[in-house]
Amino acid sequence: MKNRPNLFTDYRKESSIFPNNTQKFWFAVLILVSCTFPFFLSSYWKLLVTTSLLTAIACWGLNIVSGLAGQINLAHGVFVGIGTYVSAIIGGVATSSVIGYELDMIIWLPLSGLAAAFVGILISPVSARLKGLNLGLVTLALVFIGSHFFSNLKFITGGAGLGRKAASLKFLGQDLEAGLQIGNVLLEKNDIIYYFSLFLCIVMGLGVKNLTRSKIGRAFSAIRDRDIAAEALGINLFKFKMYAFALASFYAGIAGSLLFTIAGGVEPGTFNLLYSIIFIAIVIIGGAGTVLGPLYGAFFFTTLPGIIQAVLHATGLSDTGFFLNAGEIERIVFGFFIIFFLIFEPRGLWGIWFRLRNYFKAWPFSY
Amino acid sequence: MNSLRKRGIIIFSILSLVIVACGGAAEEEVVEETVEEAVVESLDSPAVTTATAVKTGTGVTAEPCPAEIGGVPTGADQSKGCIYLGLLNDYTGPYAPAGPGLELAQRAFWLWANSPEEAGGRGGIGNYSVAIREGFDTGYNPQKHLEGYTAIKDEVAALAMSLGTPQTLFILDEMDKDNMVGVPMSWWSGWSYKENDKGLIIEFGSQYCADGMNAVDWSLENLGDIKTVGIMGFAGDYGSDWAAGVAKAAEANGLTVAWTYTPPSTEFDVAQAVGLMVTQPVDAYFPAISAGLMAQVAGGAAQQGLTPFAILAGPSFNDAFVQEGFPLKGLFESGAIYAMGLGVAPYEADTPGHAVMRATMGQIVESANAFLVAGWSSQYHLLGVLEAANKGGDLSRAGIRRAAANVTVSSDGMMEPRELGQDRADTAAYIGIPDGSIGSGQRVLAFNYQGSSAKSYDWTSGSCS
Amino acid sequence: MITFLQATFEGLSLGAVYSLVAIGFVLIYKATDVLSFAQPALVVVGAGLISALAVDRGVPFWIAFIVGILLTGIIGLVMERTFLRPMVGEPVFSVAILTIGIDILLRTVLNNWIGLNPRYLGDPFQSFGNFGSVNVGGVTLKYLEIAALFTGVIIIILLSVFFKRSKYGVAMMATSYDQEAALAQGINVGRIFGLVWLISGVLAGFAGFFITGGFNTLTQASFLSALRVLPAVAIGGLDSIPGAVIGSLIIGLTQGYVAYYQLMLEGVIGFSLGSGFSLIAPYLIMFFILIFKPDGLFGTKEVERV
């Protein structure tokens, strides 16, 4: 009896993170394999994977507020920006034009998340008053107001068109900018960021999984499905919407603090409307409301340019005088993916994976 | 029924894609033909044999360059080795319209530089020809810029272009580590200073800050009585730098600055720009914005009966303004509006460098666009650096970087000869007047002009913005 | 006083252009429950079509104008038939995101065509008077914008007549009120949806002309002007046509007054609001109006049943 994978003798077991040993095993394998990536991936793909991991964290945040709690948020990119700039102030280098205190990562990493969460809490009363598209439109206003602040607070952001350097890596007093020597292995700066991202991604991912199976997560689902019914059941809408925004912004802030240390710097124009929309698209393409969906979506979206470039090279399409260039084709494909996923597979990549898995589980029977 | 409809969508999408593809391809064919006609292969040069061994490094190969990259022949000597350059270009971002033109001109430059001296070229760099690898699309996005740099850095000896000032600043640490020098595609005054570019960026042409000063000085000398001025520009390396230069020259000349309007490019409001001119009239204004907005601002002010003098920073002007049928042709040719160049004088200017450019470019593309000039002239100093490195016997990246730190480069008169790495910005500016009868849309009024403000300014004090 | 009148006229004419886009937004939302983020893209596509016909192909301007606007309408119709029809009944937000996908497609192709130089539309307005403007008692009135104001008024009158008098108009109102009930009454809801998108496409075409006409020129950034309509729609209420017009006028006037008086205002309050404030002010107004009136000034409050 005990060895049957889908037989649960109590509720606690059914809702556990890894309901059976197979999943535990594969999860462990996945982590171990991920740890070896820096040793065989080219630096270009390493960069893409690191970006994917951090993007996934930000998308989990959006997924909490939009996918789980059903509150439309078009301003997620602004929260990422807040995280970025808080980390840049605390951990960045001061120049003649911008401020920076060069503190340790152990300080700026959590603080950037908390600062974003604080702004999220400030915004949340709006969501208690508005819902649906109107909330979406107000958050849209936030995007523009946020960019206005970003581009005018020159002592923080360096101003539009020039930008500033992101936070420098210093962990527990150890300066990691030049890399880290462990025995015979030299870890470069990007390797270190990769491991930080991997670690954060695992922790934050487990955090989302835990959230879905906790009281708060269930309250979120109730609010998403019917907020009035949820209120009738005794769920304090104001409180839980505040939680949702705070958590989402925390995730965004954490992701933002590291996302631009890879690129070396950040320009305020980055956090425009398209930037926020990309997060929404990733969540939708990945599968809104699921735990793994945003992760798939982030990897899919971030590596898409690399894949398209490779495909174009392999097929030689870019040289045949096709009137769109590679970058435009990439954008067209991106647009079509949003459309087709919404029409044909609203559950996103996660839905495809789910069906594939079930198909092979039951193979050779169709049901 | 629903699935039927979905099938309908798929069929429709495929059909539309096919139609779009066919339509586009047909349109493109015309352009391609002209390119192919223009191919001038110049591979009949004798092999150059020099005995000195030149040290080489990443991005320099003993194998010859490919005959063609990116649709433009490289003109490489098949008996020589190859120095590869990288290209971080924008094909999809805000500078997507300019990117391909810049690239075309840069490739054309090396086509000329690779061709043998008997044919009027430079005969490559010693035992090597030079080729720009296929461009990487950065979309003007810092993240992608770094991705692009990472993707190409192990295959190139230097960067033929790194488009975008903030992006280039962000990858400077990486470039420093790799000893990678590069050419910018902006005329930010900061590129002249080691504190900003670590001696890695090979700047070219007069930069916006000096342009701004020269614009003020020139207008005072030539346009008569100017007491109050207005400054407008996009925030950032371009508009702010220009605005700083204009403000410094205005102060030096005792002019009143009525307003300074420098929002980010996405937040530029034409209504406000015109409103400022109406509420606070000025004798002259100095815009550093985009061409599309420039027409709206100049036209909007003219409608209100305001035609103050205007000296436009290079990117604010476009030859479309003076083409037949454009509603503001009369205004732009009225003598109230003047334009500066993109670091260098426009296509038709009378220098040996320009003549060579016209001879080469004229065979490839029929256009006198300012971006073509910018692309071409951007490579001149890099050529000088590579030649110096070759002479010094070290074509490794470190050698190229050393050469870039102290060498005087010239550009066949296109720009003033420049001593690189001297912590001082170039100040010789060009000023023209819009004229529809000329291909580039402007007639040269002043060339290598240096006003009193730019001359007396303490250029050792660092970048303007 | 002259300055004030001038600022008012500037604001009103901006508002008139915005209202053409805004009415398209509202029509679509009212009838099909879709907030179309693709509307700004349709606006610039319309301008692009006119320019391609009138300037590149040499078609006389007025023919190009009419054909371009009709073609824009047909693009709207095709969009609905292909991408949006299967989404009927899906959550409003999903459909809104889908229109962002359409927006990306349209603009990528259009930007490829626009290229480097600003494109002009070949209209004759700018050759009248002083660069297309006339001075009335010290206030400059612009022909293009007067035309926009008149077009806006005429379209609003035509639309209200259409909704009250014509068979399809009444059917459209019924559909927007309750799709299922309309279906039960024998109204071909699918055809109505198509018609709505056609009309909004035509409106977008008009707006496209007025935004990029004359020396305003069509560039890759023209799309930003069309996007400024969003706060107008939100202020007026997503489902109210008069609301859309009034919202647009509020936005236009805000932009106009801030443009003319920001320096003075900053002098009074003693600190800078930042360059580019005139484009942020509409969003600030929208933010506060929505907090106090969640459905906008004229939007109907949704009655919720559990």
Coordinates of N, CA and C in Angstrom, one line a residue, chain B residues 315-383:
Chain B
P315 N 21.5 64.9 -35.2 CA 20.4 63.9 -35.3 C 19.0 64.6 -35.4
S316 N 18.9 65.9 -35.1 CA 17.6 66.5 -35.2 C 17.2 66.8 -36.7
F317 N 18.2 66.8 -37.6 CA 17.9 67.2 -39.0 C 17.8 65.9 -39.8
N318 N 17.0 66.0 -40.8 CA 16.8 64.9 -41.7 C 16.6 65.5 -43.1
D319 N 17.2 64.8 -44.1 CA 17.0 65.4 -45.5 C 15.6 65.4 -46.0
A320 N 14.7 64.6 -45.3 CA 13.3 64.6 -45.7 C 12.7 66.0 -45.5
F321 N 13.3 66.8 -44.7 CA 12.7 68.1 -44.4 C 12.7 69.0 -45.6
V322 N 13.7 68.8 -46.5 CA 13.8 69.8 -47.6 C 13.5 69.1 -48.9
Q323 N 12.9 67.9 -48.9 CA 12.5 67.3 -50.1 C 11.2 67.9 -50.7
E324 N 11.1 67.9 -52.0 CA 9.9 68.4 -52.7 C 8.6 67.9 -52.0
G325 N 7.7 68.7 -51.7 CA 6.4 68.3 -51.2 C 6.3 68.3 -49.7
F326 N 7.4 68.4 -49.0 CA 7.3 68.4 -47.5 C 6.8 69.8 -47.1
P327 N 5.7 69.8 -46.3 CA 5.1 71.1 -46.0 C 6.0 72.1 -45.4
L328 N 7.1 71.7 -44.7 CA 7.9 72.7 -44.1 C 9.1 73.1 -44.9
K329 N 9.2 72.6 -46.1 CA 10.4 72.9 -46.9 C 10.8 74.4 -46.9
G330 N 9.7 75.2 -47.1 CA 10.0 76.6 -47.1 C 10.6 77.1 -45.8
L331 N 10.0 76.6 -44.7 CA 10.5 77.1 -43.4 C 12.0 76.7 -43.2
F332 N 12.3 75.4 -43.5 CA 13.6 75.0 -43.3 C 14.6 75.7 -44.2
E333 N 14.2 76.1 -45.3 CA 15.1 76.8 -46.2 C 15.1 78.3 -46.1
S334 N 14.3 78.8 -45.1 CA 14.1 80.2 -45.0 C 15.3 81.0 -44.5
G335 N 16.3 80.3 -43.9 CA 17.5 80.9 -43.4 C 17.4 81.1 -41.9
A336 N 16.3 80.6 -41.3 CA 16.2 80.7 -39.8 C 16.8 79.5 -39.2
I337 N 16.9 78.4 -39.9 CA 17.3 77.1 -39.3 C 18.6 76.6 -39.9
Y338 N 19.5 76.2 -39.1 CA 20.8 75.7 -39.5 C 21.0 74.3 -38.8
A339 N 21.9 73.5 -39.4 CA 22.1 72.2 -38.9 C 23.6 71.9 -38.7
M340 N 23.8 71.1 -37.7 CA 25.2 70.6 -37.5 C 25.3 69.2 -38.0
G341 N 26.5 68.6 -37.9 CA 26.6 67.2 -38.5 C 26.6 66.2 -37.4
L342 N 26.7 64.9 -37.8 CA 26.8 63.8 -36.9 C 28.3 63.6 -36.7
G343 N 28.9 64.5 -36.0 CA 30.4 64.4 -35.7 C 31.2 64.8 -36.8
V344 N 30.8 64.7 -38.1 CA 31.6 65.1 -39.2 C 30.7 65.8 -40.2
A345 N 31.3 66.4 -41.2 CA 30.6 67.1 -42.3 C 29.8 66.1 -43.1
P346 N 28.7 66.5 -43.7 CA 27.8 65.6 -44.5 C 28.5 65.1 -45.8
Y347 N 27.7 64.2 -46.4 CA 28.2 63.4 -47.5 C 29.0 64.2 -48.6
E348 N 28.5 65.4 -48.9 CA 29.1 66.1 -50.1 C 30.3 66.9 -49.7
A349 N 30.7 67.0 -48.5 CA 31.8 67.9 -48.1 C 33.0 67.6 -48.9
D350 N 33.9 68.7 -49.0 CA 35.0 68.6 -50.0 C 36.3 68.3 -49.3
T351 N 36.5 67.0 -48.9 CA 37.7 66.5 -48.4 C 38.1 65.3 -49.1
P352 N 39.4 64.9 -49.1 CA 39.8 63.6 -49.8 C 39.1 62.4 -49.2
G353 N 38.9 62.4 -47.8 CA 38.2 61.3 -47.2 C 36.8 61.2 -47.7
H354 N 36.1 62.3 -47.8 CA 34.7 62.3 -48.3 C 34.7 61.8 -49.7
A355 N 35.7 62.2 -50.5 CA 35.7 61.8 -51.9 C 35.8 60.3 -52.0
V356 N 36.8 59.7 -51.2 CA 36.9 58.3 -51.2 C 35.6 57.6 -50.8
M357 N 35.0 58.1 -49.8 CA 33.7 57.6 -49.3 C 32.7 57.6 -50.4
R358 N 32.6 58.7 -51.1 CA 31.6 58.8 -52.1 C 31.9 57.8 -53.2
A359 N 33.2 57.7 -53.6 CA 33.5 56.8 -54.7 C 33.1 55.3 -54.3
T360 N 33.4 54.9 -53.0 CA 33.1 53.5 -52.6 C 31.6 53.3 -52.4
M361 N 31.0 54.3 -51.6 CA 29.6 54.1 -51.2 C 28.7 54.2 -52.4
G362 N 29.1 55.1 -53.4 CA 28.2 55.3 -54.5 C 28.0 54.1 -55.3
Q363 N 28.9 53.1 -55.2 CA 28.7 51.9 -56.0 C 27.8 50.9 -55.2
I364 N 27.6 51.1 -53.9 CA 26.9 50.2 -53.1 C 25.4 50.6 -52.9
V365 N 25.3 51.9 -52.6 CA 23.9 52.4 -52.2 C 23.8 53.8 -52.7
E366 N 22.6 54.1 -53.1 CA 22.4 55.5 -53.6 C 21.7 56.3 -52.5
S367 N 22.5 56.9 -51.7 CA 21.9 57.7 -50.6 C 23.0 58.6 -50.0
A368 N 22.6 59.7 -49.5 CA 23.6 60.6 -48.9 C 23.3 60.8 -47.5
N369 N 22.6 59.8 -46.9 CA 22.2 59.8 -45.5 C 23.3 60.1 -44.6
A370 N 23.0 60.8 -43.5 CA 24.0 61.2 -42.5 C 24.6 60.0 -41.8
F371 N 23.7 58.9 -41.6 CA 24.2 57.8 -40.9 C 25.3 57.0 -41.7
L372 N 25.2 57.1 -43.0 CA 26.2 56.5 -43.8 C 27.6 57.1 -43.6
V373 N 27.5 58.5 -43.5 CA 28.8 59.2 -43.2 C 29.3 58.9 -41.9
A374 N 28.4 58.8 -40.9 CA 28.8 58.5 -39.5 C 29.4 57.1 -39.5
G375 N 28.8 56.1 -40.2 CA 29.3 54.8 -40.2 C 30.7 54.7 -40.8
W376 N 30.8 55.4 -41.9 CA 32.1 55.4 -42.6 C 33.2 56.0 -41.7
S377 N 32.9 57.2 -41.3 CA 34.0 58.0 -40.6 C 34.3 57.3 -39.2
S378 N 33.4 56.5 -38.7 CA 33.6 55.9 -37.4 C 34.8 55.0 -37.5
Q379 N 35.1 54.4 -38.7 CA 36.1 53.4 -38.8 C 37.5 53.9 -39.0
Y380 N 37.6 55.2 -39.3 CA 38.9 55.8 -39.7 C 39.9 55.7 -38.6
H381 N 39.5 56.1 -37.4 CA 40.4 56.1 -36.3 C 40.8 54.7 -35.9
L382 N 39.8 53.8 -36.0 CA 40.1 52.4 -35.7 C 41.2 51.9 -36.7
L383 N 41.1 52.3 -38.0 CA 42.1 51.9 -39.0 C 43.4 52.4 -38.5

